[in-house]
Tab-separated table of C-alpha atoms in Angstrom:
chain	number	residue	atom	x	y	z
A	1	MET	CA	-16.116	21.891	-6.636
A	2	LYS	CA	-14.891	18.628	-8.118
A	3	HIS	CA	-13.535	15.827	-5.918
A	4	TYR	CA	-11.291	12.956	-6.904
A	5	GLU	CA	-9.667	9.840	-5.552
A	6	VAL	CA	-5.985	10.091	-6.408
A	7	ASN	CA	-3.801	6.984	-6.443
A	8	PHE	CA	-0.244	7.559	-5.247
A	9	ASP	CA	1.823	4.558	-6.314
A	10	GLY	CA	5.190	3.709	-4.869
A	11	LEU	CA	8.109	3.631	-7.280
A	12	VAL	CA	9.907	0.312	-6.957
A	13	GLY	CA	13.351	0.990	-5.532
A	14	PRO	CA	16.714	0.098	-7.124
A	15	THR	CA	17.321	-2.763	-4.640
A	16	HIS	CA	14.090	-4.705	-5.306
A	17	ASN	CA	14.787	-8.292	-4.218
A	18	TYR	CA	13.139	-11.492	-3.025
A	19	ALA	CA	14.249	-11.947	0.561
A	20	GLY	CA	11.217	-13.813	1.945
A	21	LEU	CA	11.107	-11.495	4.955
A	22	SER	CA	7.353	-11.413	5.473
A	23	PHE	CA	6.176	-14.304	7.659
A	24	GLY	CA	2.461	-14.755	7.018
A	25	ASN	CA	2.729	-13.644	3.389
A	26	VAL	CA	2.632	-16.870	1.361
A	27	ALA	CA	3.886	-15.375	-1.908
A	28	SER	CA	6.793	-13.644	-0.185
A	29	LEU	CA	7.945	-16.832	1.543
A	30	SER	CA	7.506	-19.102	-1.487
A	31	ASN	CA	9.740	-16.937	-3.703
A	32	ALA	CA	12.471	-16.288	-1.146
A	33	LYS	CA	15.998	-16.097	-2.561
A	34	ALA	CA	14.844	-16.057	-6.194
A	35	ILE	CA	16.673	-13.720	-8.574
A	36	SER	CA	14.831	-10.432	-8.986
A	37	ASN	CA	14.829	-7.856	-11.765
A	38	PRO	CA	14.634	-4.332	-10.281
A	39	LYS	CA	14.481	-2.629	-13.683
A	40	GLU	CA	11.568	-4.766	-14.850
A	41	ALA	CA	9.763	-4.339	-11.518
A	42	ALA	CA	10.047	-0.545	-11.615
A	43	LYS	CA	8.887	-0.394	-15.229
A	44	GLN	CA	5.928	-2.689	-14.530
A	45	GLY	CA	4.806	-0.452	-11.694
A	46	LEU	CA	5.312	2.710	-13.725
A	47	ALA	CA	3.386	1.233	-16.673
A	48	LYS	CA	0.434	0.560	-14.385
A	49	MET	CA	0.538	4.177	-13.192
A	50	LYS	CA	0.580	5.427	-16.786
A	51	SER	CA	-2.369	3.206	-17.718
A	52	LEU	CA	-4.479	4.647	-14.898
A	53	HIS	CA	-3.471	8.134	-15.987
A	54	ASP	CA	-4.583	7.242	-19.517
A	55	LEU	CA	-7.943	6.070	-18.128
A	56	GLY	CA	-8.494	9.639	-16.959
A	57	LEU	CA	-7.549	9.190	-13.302
A	58	ILE	CA	-5.210	11.477	-11.385
A	59	GLN	CA	-2.099	9.454	-10.616
A	60	GLY	CA	0.633	10.382	-8.150
A	61	VAL	CA	4.118	9.013	-7.500
A	62	LEU	CA	5.759	8.337	-4.130
A	63	ALA	CA	9.519	7.926	-3.861
A	64	PRO	CA	11.073	4.737	-2.420
A	65	GLN	CA	13.111	4.464	0.769
A	66	GLU	CA	16.865	4.930	1.072
A	67	ARG	CA	18.400	1.507	0.571
A	68	PRO	CA	20.706	0.063	1.664
A	69	ASP	CA	19.871	1.540	5.064
A	70	LEU	CA	23.379	2.005	6.431
A	71	THR	CA	22.099	4.036	9.376
A	72	THR	CA	20.198	1.027	10.704
A	73	LEU	CA	23.115	-1.318	10.064
A	74	ARG	CA	25.383	0.981	12.080
A	75	ARG	CA	22.798	1.099	14.870
A	76	LEU	CA	23.075	-2.701	14.926
A	77	GLY	CA	26.812	-2.449	15.614
A	78	PHE	CA	28.345	-2.839	12.165
A	79	THR	CA	31.165	-0.314	11.993
A	80	GLY	CA	33.828	0.933	9.619
A	81	ALA	CA	33.688	2.231	6.076
A	82	ASN	CA	30.551	1.504	4.069
A	83	ALA	CA	32.098	-1.505	2.339
A	84	LYS	CA	33.091	-2.959	5.715
A	85	VAL	CA	29.573	-2.460	7.068
A	86	LEU	CA	28.117	-4.507	4.195
A	87	GLU	CA	30.792	-7.182	4.479
A	88	LYS	CA	30.330	-7.623	8.227
A	89	ALA	CA	26.551	-7.664	8.010
A	90	ALA	CA	26.609	-10.227	5.180
A	91	SER	CA	28.771	-12.612	7.183
A	92	GLN	CA	27.462	-12.011	10.715
A	93	SER	CA	23.766	-11.194	10.226
A	94	PRO	CA	22.547	-11.799	6.665
A	95	GLN	CA	18.904	-11.373	7.709
A	96	ALA	CA	19.652	-7.877	8.984
A	97	LEU	CA	21.372	-7.072	5.705
A	98	LEU	CA	18.388	-8.356	3.743
A	99	ALA	CA	16.074	-6.186	5.816
A	100	CYS	CA	18.191	-3.105	5.214
A	101	TYR	CA	18.118	-3.726	1.448
A	102	SER	CA	14.371	-4.369	1.255
A	103	ALA	CA	12.427	-2.373	-1.333
A	104	SER	CA	9.121	-3.089	0.421
A	105	SER	CA	8.171	0.593	0.519
A	106	MET	CA	6.949	0.016	-3.057
A	107	TRP	CA	3.740	-1.172	-1.381
A	108	THR	CA	2.429	2.237	-0.421
A	109	ALA	CA	-0.889	0.825	0.763
A	110	ASN	CA	1.158	0.319	3.937
A	111	ALA	CA	2.696	3.781	3.918
A	112	ALA	CA	-0.019	5.586	5.845
A	113	THR	CA	-3.682	6.023	6.672
A	114	ILE	CA	-5.242	9.116	5.116
A	115	SER	CA	-8.620	10.613	6.014
A	116	PRO	CA	-10.111	13.114	3.539
A	117	SER	CA	-11.295	16.541	4.589
A	118	ALA	CA	-14.935	15.576	4.008
A	119	ASP	CA	-14.716	13.169	6.971
A	120	THR	CA	-12.668	15.111	9.511
A	121	GLN	CA	-13.978	17.532	12.110
A	122	ASP	CA	-11.546	20.297	11.134
A	123	GLY	CA	-12.087	19.924	7.377
A	124	ARG	CA	-8.464	19.089	6.570
A	125	VAL	CA	-6.781	15.985	5.176
A	126	HIS	CA	-5.129	13.992	7.987
A	127	ILE	CA	-2.124	11.767	7.321
A	128	THR	CA	-0.530	9.235	9.707
A	129	PRO	CA	2.396	7.061	8.551
A	130	ALA	CA	2.098	3.417	9.576
A	131	ASN	CA	4.574	2.133	12.171
A	132	LEU	CA	4.771	-1.362	10.576
A	133	ILE	CA	6.288	-2.842	13.710
A	134	ASP	CA	5.383	-6.465	12.951
A	135	LYS	CA	8.198	-6.823	10.407
A	136	PHE	CA	11.663	-5.448	11.113
A	137	HIS	CA	12.388	-4.615	7.471
A	138	ARG	CA	9.307	-2.399	7.373
A	139	SER	CA	9.609	-0.963	10.878
A	140	ILE	CA	12.591	1.090	9.698
A	141	GLU	CA	10.464	2.952	7.120
A	142	PRO	CA	8.138	5.385	8.991
A	143	ASP	CA	10.446	8.365	9.534
A	144	VAL	CA	11.471	8.595	5.878
A	145	THR	CA	7.915	7.816	4.789
A	146	GLY	CA	6.745	10.760	6.867
A	147	ALA	CA	9.342	13.020	5.227
A	148	ILE	CA	8.275	11.920	1.733
A	149	LEU	CA	4.597	12.456	2.539
A	150	LYS	CA	5.324	15.932	3.932
A	151	ALA	CA	7.243	16.777	0.758
A	152	THR	CA	4.304	15.549	-1.320
A	153	PHE	CA	1.447	17.076	0.702
A	154	ARG	CA	3.146	20.302	1.783
A	155	ASP	CA	0.458	22.892	2.307
A	156	SER	CA	-0.519	23.069	6.005
A	157	LYS	CA	-3.695	24.886	5.034
A	158	TYR	CA	-5.003	21.599	3.660
A	159	PHE	CA	-2.852	18.781	5.081
A	160	ILE	CA	-2.169	17.731	8.699
A	161	HIS	CA	0.709	15.307	9.280
A	162	HIS	CA	0.834	13.146	12.417
A	163	ARG	CA	3.762	11.133	13.677
A	164	HIS	CA	3.433	7.354	13.415
A	165	LEU	CA	1.964	5.560	16.449
A	166	PRO	CA	4.270	4.384	19.256
A	167	SER	CA	6.385	1.433	18.130
A	168	HIS	CA	4.866	-1.200	20.403
A	169	PRO	CA	2.873	-4.365	19.546
A	170	ASP	CA	-0.209	-2.945	21.278
A	171	PHE	CA	-0.399	-0.334	18.515
A	172	GLY	CA	0.681	-2.314	15.473
A	173	ASP	CA	-0.462	-0.273	12.469
A	174	GLU	CA	-0.193	-1.349	8.828
A	175	GLY	CA	-1.788	1.703	7.255
A	176	ALA	CA	-4.327	1.778	4.449
A	177	ALA	CA	-3.938	-1.935	3.708
A	178	ASN	CA	-6.448	-2.366	6.539
A	179	HIS	CA	-8.491	0.750	5.804
A	180	THR	CA	-11.078	1.526	3.170
A	181	ARG	CA	-13.596	4.295	2.677
A	182	LEU	CA	-17.204	4.052	1.524
A	183	CYS	CA	-19.235	7.063	0.388
A	184	SER	CA	-21.803	8.232	-2.124
A	185	ASP	CA	-19.348	10.742	-3.564
A	186	TYR	CA	-15.677	11.502	-2.812
A	187	GLY	CA	-16.593	15.009	-1.691
A	188	ARG	CA	-19.285	13.991	0.801
A	189	ALA	CA	-18.718	12.645	4.300
A	190	GLY	CA	-18.215	8.905	4.118
A	191	LEU	CA	-17.579	5.924	6.342
A	192	GLU	CA	-14.028	4.791	7.023
A	193	LEU	CA	-13.675	1.081	7.735
A	194	PHE	CA	-10.761	0.235	10.015
A	195	VAL	CA	-10.193	-3.507	9.817
A	196	TYR	CA	-8.170	-5.093	12.620
A	197	GLY	CA	-6.864	-8.592	13.193
A	198	ARG	CA	-6.780	-8.657	16.983
A	199	SER	CA	-7.266	-6.635	20.122
A	200	CYS	CA	-4.390	-6.477	22.577
A	201	TYR	CA	-6.680	-5.396	25.461
A	202	ASP	CA	-9.936	-7.308	24.888
A	203	SER	CA	-9.209	-11.023	25.389
A	204	SER	CA	-12.806	-11.973	24.512
A	205	LEU	CA	-12.168	-11.278	20.801
A	206	PRO	CA	-10.796	-14.089	18.592
A	207	PHE	CA	-7.276	-13.982	17.198
A	208	PRO	CA	-5.194	-16.003	14.692
A	209	LYS	CA	-3.107	-18.928	15.954
A	210	LYS	CA	-0.580	-19.480	13.131
A	211	TYR	CA	0.289	-16.122	11.584
A	212	PRO	CA	0.462	-12.710	13.253
A	213	ALA	CA	-2.397	-10.225	13.181
A	214	ARG	CA	-0.514	-7.101	12.205
A	215	GLN	CA	-3.241	-4.529	12.842
A	216	THR	CA	-4.664	-4.045	16.331
A	217	LEU	CA	-8.013	-2.572	17.238
A	218	GLU	CA	-6.243	-0.152	19.543
A	219	ALA	CA	-4.051	1.166	16.703
A	220	SER	CA	-7.084	1.713	14.487
A	221	GLN	CA	-8.881	3.587	17.257
A	222	ALA	CA	-5.830	5.772	17.857
A	223	VAL	CA	-5.575	6.742	14.175
A	224	ALA	CA	-9.297	7.594	14.110
A	225	ARG	CA	-8.788	9.878	17.133
A	226	LEU	CA	-5.780	11.574	15.565
A	227	HIS	CA	-7.749	12.174	12.386
A	228	ARG	CA	-10.623	13.718	14.313
A	229	LEU	CA	-13.195	11.245	13.059
A	230	ASP	CA	-16.450	10.808	14.960
A	231	GLU	CA	-18.625	7.741	15.482
A	232	ASP	CA	-20.494	8.458	12.252
A	233	THR	CA	-17.376	8.351	10.095
A	234	ALA	CA	-15.312	5.530	11.667
A	235	LEU	CA	-16.304	1.870	11.932
A	236	PHE	CA	-14.057	-0.793	13.470
A	237	VAL	CA	-14.400	-4.249	11.922
A	238	GLN	CA	-12.598	-7.477	12.756
A	239	GLN	CA	-11.033	-9.562	10.027
A	240	ASN	CA	-11.675	-13.286	10.261
A	241	PRO	CA	-8.649	-14.706	12.143
A	242	ASP	CA	-9.011	-17.999	10.268
A	243	VAL	CA	-8.188	-16.328	6.953
A	244	ILE	CA	-5.166	-14.600	8.493
A	245	ASP	CA	-3.916	-18.095	9.298
A	246	GLN	CA	-4.364	-18.976	5.615
A	247	GLY	CA	-2.101	-16.208	4.363
A	248	VAL	CA	-4.422	-13.179	4.355
A	249	PHE	CA	-1.951	-10.909	6.101
A	250	HIS	CA	-3.849	-7.669	5.335
A	251	ASN	CA	-7.505	-6.936	4.743
A	252	ASP	CA	-6.735	-5.730	1.216
A	253	VAL	CA	-5.863	-9.334	0.332
A	254	ILE	CA	-9.476	-10.376	1.002
A	255	ALA	CA	-11.604	-7.236	0.452
A	256	VAL	CA	-11.634	-3.951	-1.439
A	257	GLY	CA	-14.080	-1.053	-1.368
A	258	ASN	CA	-14.762	2.082	-3.376
A	259	GLN	CA	-17.600	4.588	-3.001
A	260	ASN	CA	-20.787	2.468	-2.746
A	261	VAL	CA	-19.209	-0.931	-3.481
A	262	LEU	CA	-17.692	-3.406	-1.026
A	263	PHE	CA	-16.173	-6.410	-2.820
A	264	TYR	CA	-15.074	-9.214	-0.513
A	265	HIS	CA	-14.766	-12.956	0.070
A	266	GLU	CA	-17.432	-14.543	2.243
A	267	GLN	CA	-14.762	-15.513	4.784
A	268	ALA	CA	-13.238	-12.025	5.012
A	269	PHE	CA	-14.855	-10.769	8.220
A	270	VAL	CA	-15.876	-12.168	11.594
A	271	ASP	CA	-19.491	-11.134	10.940
A	272	ALA	CA	-20.206	-9.955	7.386
A	273	LEU	CA	-23.972	-9.636	7.887
A	274	LYS	CA	-23.520	-7.338	10.877
A	275	LEU	CA	-21.023	-5.324	8.859
A	276	GLN	CA	-23.572	-4.831	6.100
A	277	ASP	CA	-26.180	-3.686	8.633
A	278	ASP	CA	-23.728	-1.287	10.274
A	279	ILE	CA	-22.756	0.236	6.912
A	280	ARG	CA	-26.383	0.700	5.858
A	281	HIS	CA	-27.130	2.329	9.207
A	282	ARG	CA	-24.189	4.739	8.903
A	283	LEU	CA	-24.798	5.514	5.210
A	284	PRO	CA	-28.623	5.559	4.990
A	285	ASP	CA	-28.683	7.710	1.847
A	286	THR	CA	-26.213	5.576	-0.101
A	287	GLN	CA	-27.335	2.654	-2.262
A	288	MET	CA	-24.698	0.132	-1.299
A	289	HIS	CA	-23.588	-2.806	-3.414
A	290	PHE	CA	-22.222	-5.688	-1.339
A	291	ILE	CA	-20.496	-8.097	-3.708
A	292	GLU	CA	-19.716	-11.211	-1.704
A	293	VAL	CA	-17.715	-13.971	-3.391
A	294	ALA	CA	-18.658	-17.418	-2.121
A	295	GLN	CA	-16.074	-20.056	-1.325
A	296	GLN	CA	-17.668	-22.322	-3.923
A	297	GLN	CA	-17.191	-19.642	-6.574
A	298	VAL	CA	-13.569	-18.830	-5.754
A	299	GLY	CA	-11.770	-20.825	-3.111
A	300	LEU	CA	-9.668	-18.924	-0.612
A	301	ASP	CA	-6.465	-20.468	-1.975
A	302	ASP	CA	-7.195	-19.186	-5.483
A	303	ALA	CA	-8.239	-15.789	-4.127
A	304	VAL	CA	-4.933	-15.400	-2.278
A	305	LYS	CA	-2.792	-16.868	-5.064
A	306	SER	CA	-4.298	-14.611	-7.729
A	307	TYR	CA	-4.829	-11.588	-5.450
A	308	LEU	CA	-8.408	-11.266	-6.665
A	309	PHE	CA	-9.138	-8.779	-3.882
A	310	ASN	CA	-5.769	-7.053	-3.937
A	311	THR	CA	-7.033	-5.352	-7.039
A	312	GLN	CA	-7.766	-1.675	-7.421
A	313	LEU	CA	-11.425	-0.717	-7.619
A	314	VAL	CA	-11.589	2.673	-9.324
A	315	SER	CA	-14.314	5.044	-10.511
A	316	LEU	CA	-14.094	6.082	-14.159
A	317	ASN	CA	-15.213	9.354	-15.698
A	318	ASP	CA	-18.298	7.721	-17.246
A	319	GLY	CA	-19.645	6.863	-13.779
A	320	SER	CA	-18.825	3.153	-13.910
A	321	MET	CA	-16.157	1.319	-11.961
A	322	ALA	CA	-13.269	-0.818	-13.135
A	323	ILE	CA	-11.162	-3.479	-11.472
A	324	ILE	CA	-7.407	-3.115	-12.006
A	325	ALA	CA	-6.243	-6.720	-11.685
A	326	PRO	CA	-2.943	-8.575	-11.983
A	327	THR	CA	-2.616	-10.948	-14.933
A	328	ASP	CA	-2.517	-13.721	-12.308
A	329	CYS	CA	-6.301	-13.276	-12.028
A	330	GLU	CA	-6.644	-13.834	-15.753
A	331	GLU	CA	-4.459	-16.950	-15.504
A	332	THR	CA	-6.406	-18.533	-12.598
A	333	PRO	CA	-9.435	-20.322	-14.134
A	334	SER	CA	-11.848	-19.935	-11.208
A	335	VAL	CA	-11.016	-16.250	-10.803
A	336	LYS	CA	-11.220	-15.462	-14.533
A	337	ALA	CA	-14.598	-17.236	-14.728
A	338	TYR	CA	-15.876	-15.276	-11.741
A	339	LEU	CA	-14.730	-11.919	-13.114
A	340	ASP	CA	-16.244	-12.659	-16.536
A	341	GLU	CA	-19.560	-13.415	-14.841
A	342	LEU	CA	-19.301	-10.335	-12.607
A	343	LEU	CA	-19.343	-8.102	-15.693
A	344	THR	CA	-22.790	-9.459	-16.586
A	345	LYS	CA	-24.259	-8.494	-13.215
A	346	ASN	CA	-26.081	-5.293	-12.357
A	347	THR	CA	-23.292	-3.664	-10.349
A	348	PRO	CA	-21.213	-0.514	-10.889
A	349	ILE	CA	-18.252	-2.723	-11.906
A	350	GLN	CA	-18.346	-2.742	-15.696
A	351	LYS	CA	-14.721	-3.238	-16.750
A	352	ILE	CA	-11.708	-5.378	-15.858
A	353	HIS	CA	-8.196	-4.273	-16.820
A	354	TYR	CA	-5.355	-6.785	-16.394
A	355	PHE	CA	-1.768	-5.685	-15.739
A	356	ASP	CA	1.495	-7.585	-15.511
A	357	VAL	CA	2.972	-6.790	-12.083
A	358	LYS	CA	4.584	-10.184	-11.564
A	359	GLN	CA	7.780	-8.782	-10.040
A	360	SER	CA	5.640	-7.329	-7.258
A	361	MET	CA	3.296	-10.341	-7.069
A	362	ARG	CA	6.169	-12.756	-6.487
A	363	ASN	CA	7.169	-10.689	-3.481
A	364	GLY	CA	3.640	-10.712	-2.081
A	365	GLY	CA	2.017	-7.503	-3.334
A	366	GLY	CA	-0.557	-6.888	-6.052
A	367	PRO	CA	-1.966	-3.734	-7.680
A	368	ALA	CA	-3.725	-2.565	-4.497
A	369	CYS	CA	-0.542	-2.931	-2.440
A	370	LEU	CA	1.243	-0.606	-4.851
A	371	ARG	CA	-1.026	2.374	-4.278
A	372	LEU	CA	-2.134	4.731	-1.529
A	373	ARG	CA	-5.593	6.212	-2.135
A	374	VAL	CA	-6.211	9.863	-1.276
A	375	ALA	CA	-9.616	11.516	-1.742
A	376	LEU	CA	-9.034	15.192	-2.532
A	377	SER	CA	-10.972	18.245	-3.598
A	378	GLU	CA	-9.875	20.186	-6.659
A	379	GLN	CA	-8.216	22.788	-4.408
A	380	GLU	CA	-6.403	20.062	-2.457
A	381	VAL	CA	-5.174	18.431	-5.676
A	382	ASN	CA	-3.727	21.793	-6.713
A	383	ALA	CA	-2.038	22.091	-3.296
A	384	VAL	CA	-0.174	18.801	-3.771
A	385	ASN	CA	3.443	18.979	-4.957
A	386	GLN	CA	2.658	19.002	-8.687
A	387	HIS	CA	6.003	17.441	-9.578
A	388	THR	CA	4.717	14.171	-8.050
A	389	ILE	CA	1.615	14.046	-10.289
A	390	LEU	CA	2.144	11.800	-13.302
A	391	ASP	CA	1.790	13.158	-16.818
A	392	ASP	CA	3.296	12.035	-20.125
A	393	GLN	CA	6.477	14.026	-19.551
A	394	LEU	CA	7.077	12.694	-16.029
A	395	PHE	CA	6.392	9.164	-17.256
A	396	GLU	CA	9.096	9.492	-19.912
A	397	THR	CA	11.494	11.111	-17.438
A	398	LEU	CA	11.026	8.320	-14.882
A	399	ASN	CA	11.408	5.648	-17.550
A	400	ARG	CA	14.745	7.138	-18.571
A	401	TRP	CA	15.741	7.431	-14.906
A	402	ILE	CA	15.001	3.721	-14.350
A	403	GLU	CA	16.852	2.727	-17.518
A	404	LYS	CA	19.873	4.748	-16.415
A	405	HIS	CA	20.145	3.596	-12.797
A	406	TYR	CA	18.561	0.156	-12.293
A	407	ARG	CA	20.089	-3.282	-12.574
A	408	ASP	CA	18.242	-6.050	-14.388
A	409	ARG	CA	19.438	-8.778	-12.034
A	410	PHE	CA	19.691	-8.773	-8.246
A	411	SER	CA	20.713	-11.520	-5.821
A	412	PHE	CA	21.966	-11.774	-2.257
A	413	ASP	CA	25.588	-11.707	-3.370
A	414	ASP	CA	24.985	-8.306	-4.973
A	415	MET	CA	24.279	-6.898	-1.522
A	416	ARG	CA	27.970	-7.278	-0.652
A	417	ASP	CA	28.908	-4.942	-3.508
A	418	PRO	CA	29.742	-1.469	-2.119
A	419	SER	CA	29.263	0.080	-5.569
A	420	LEU	CA	25.528	-0.589	-5.128
A	421	ILE	CA	25.489	2.054	-2.379
A	422	THR	CA	26.728	4.676	-4.810
A	423	GLU	CA	24.383	3.464	-7.549
A	424	SER	CA	21.306	3.538	-5.330
A	425	TYR	CA	22.049	6.823	-3.578
A	426	THR	CA	22.900	8.547	-6.863
A	427	ALA	CA	19.582	7.369	-8.324
A	428	LEU	CA	17.592	8.526	-5.303
A	429	ASP	CA	19.318	11.897	-5.165
A	430	GLU	CA	18.414	12.453	-8.811
A	431	LEU	CA	14.834	11.327	-8.130
A	432	THR	CA	14.365	13.895	-5.377
A	433	GLN	CA	15.361	16.544	-7.906
A	434	ILE	CA	12.899	15.211	-10.486
A	435	LEU	CA	10.051	15.161	-7.947
A	436	LYS	CA	11.221	18.333	-6.147
A	437	LEU	CA	11.167	16.633	-2.734
A	438	GLY	CA	14.148	18.293	-1.130
A	439	SER	CA	16.495	16.342	1.152
A	440	VAL	CA	14.176	13.612	2.434
A	441	TYR	CA	16.868	10.941	2.772
A	442	PRO	CA	19.357	10.649	5.664
A	443	PHE	CA	22.316	10.337	3.260
A	444	GLN	CA	21.386	13.719	1.773
A	445	GLN	CA	21.243	15.331	5.182
A	446	LEU	CA	24.746	14.098	6.056
A	447	ASN	CA	26.315	15.733	2.991
């Protein structure tokens, strides 16, 4: 039976904006209050999906969240008709309004942690939405995320859905942005790396001083238990707290792995040499390639600015691997020089593909943030909701949908406009029909 790694990218929502809500994310903060272009952002993301499809990869689509989130605004005490809710929130609590308009669910690397059936004790795919409690604008996502994932991975014969972890700082969970899987083949048992920034119970472990560590050891351990992983298939690794304090808010900003390759900056982990030893011990039959980028080759500032490691590392049909990089990597001299040299080395990485995802990059998310990786067997792929798998027809349909519903300019003042509620909800209702998701949004369930 064939096995694949499927990338499920998040569609950028109609209210894509630059609110600067993510403390610890340098790009997000530096572009706060800039004018965004939702139509361009959605088309950039969709074009990347189509390009991976054209490379021969299986590419899925995940729907965005319901925005504006009027349910949350009403829970915060803003009452009256919808227009009044927006007006009151804009004048009394603009930060709450910004949060409830955020299109951050586009970064589906944070949507969930998914363990493939090859790793789990019961031989099924396990899915746990992230609770994302560190940032308010993301903490309101998990319930709808869970509904979208259930509508995408429906068949209980193959897929087990867990509720997100308790919403408490002790169990802060940011999903697959701090999770990667190494293996010899997608269909064989592998090693899942759970990378955490701090422990809330073990005070002997280091922790960042400036920016928050969003993933706790205890959350990672809980997800591994839920997914029925054993000590041979789960490894808990601490991210270097010093790099968190330099803007590396998730591990996928400083490291990326795929099959037998781990590509990372020398400052990524607390103890990289021990990590290598642990991986070799757990995967004795796999010829691992550890590609460590030295500070003198690419400084941490350039790595974060260009999102060198927030690239996708994918396996192609010819057996080689390719890096899916933002054009920012091509435009950063030290990074471009490093990547050019990397292609001359004896590693599985043989190709670099550059994509313009600047609308996402300016908000703090690169190509890897935009996708959730799911290793599936051929049977499991067939059990996925096929209307969410990209082909040429769906690509054209979604392009027309974006053209029809999205604005090409978005600012804070637009959030006061009650007509945006109708625009956004109409677009999302139509999307659920295109993707055959059913009523996953609260506004659909009220009607």
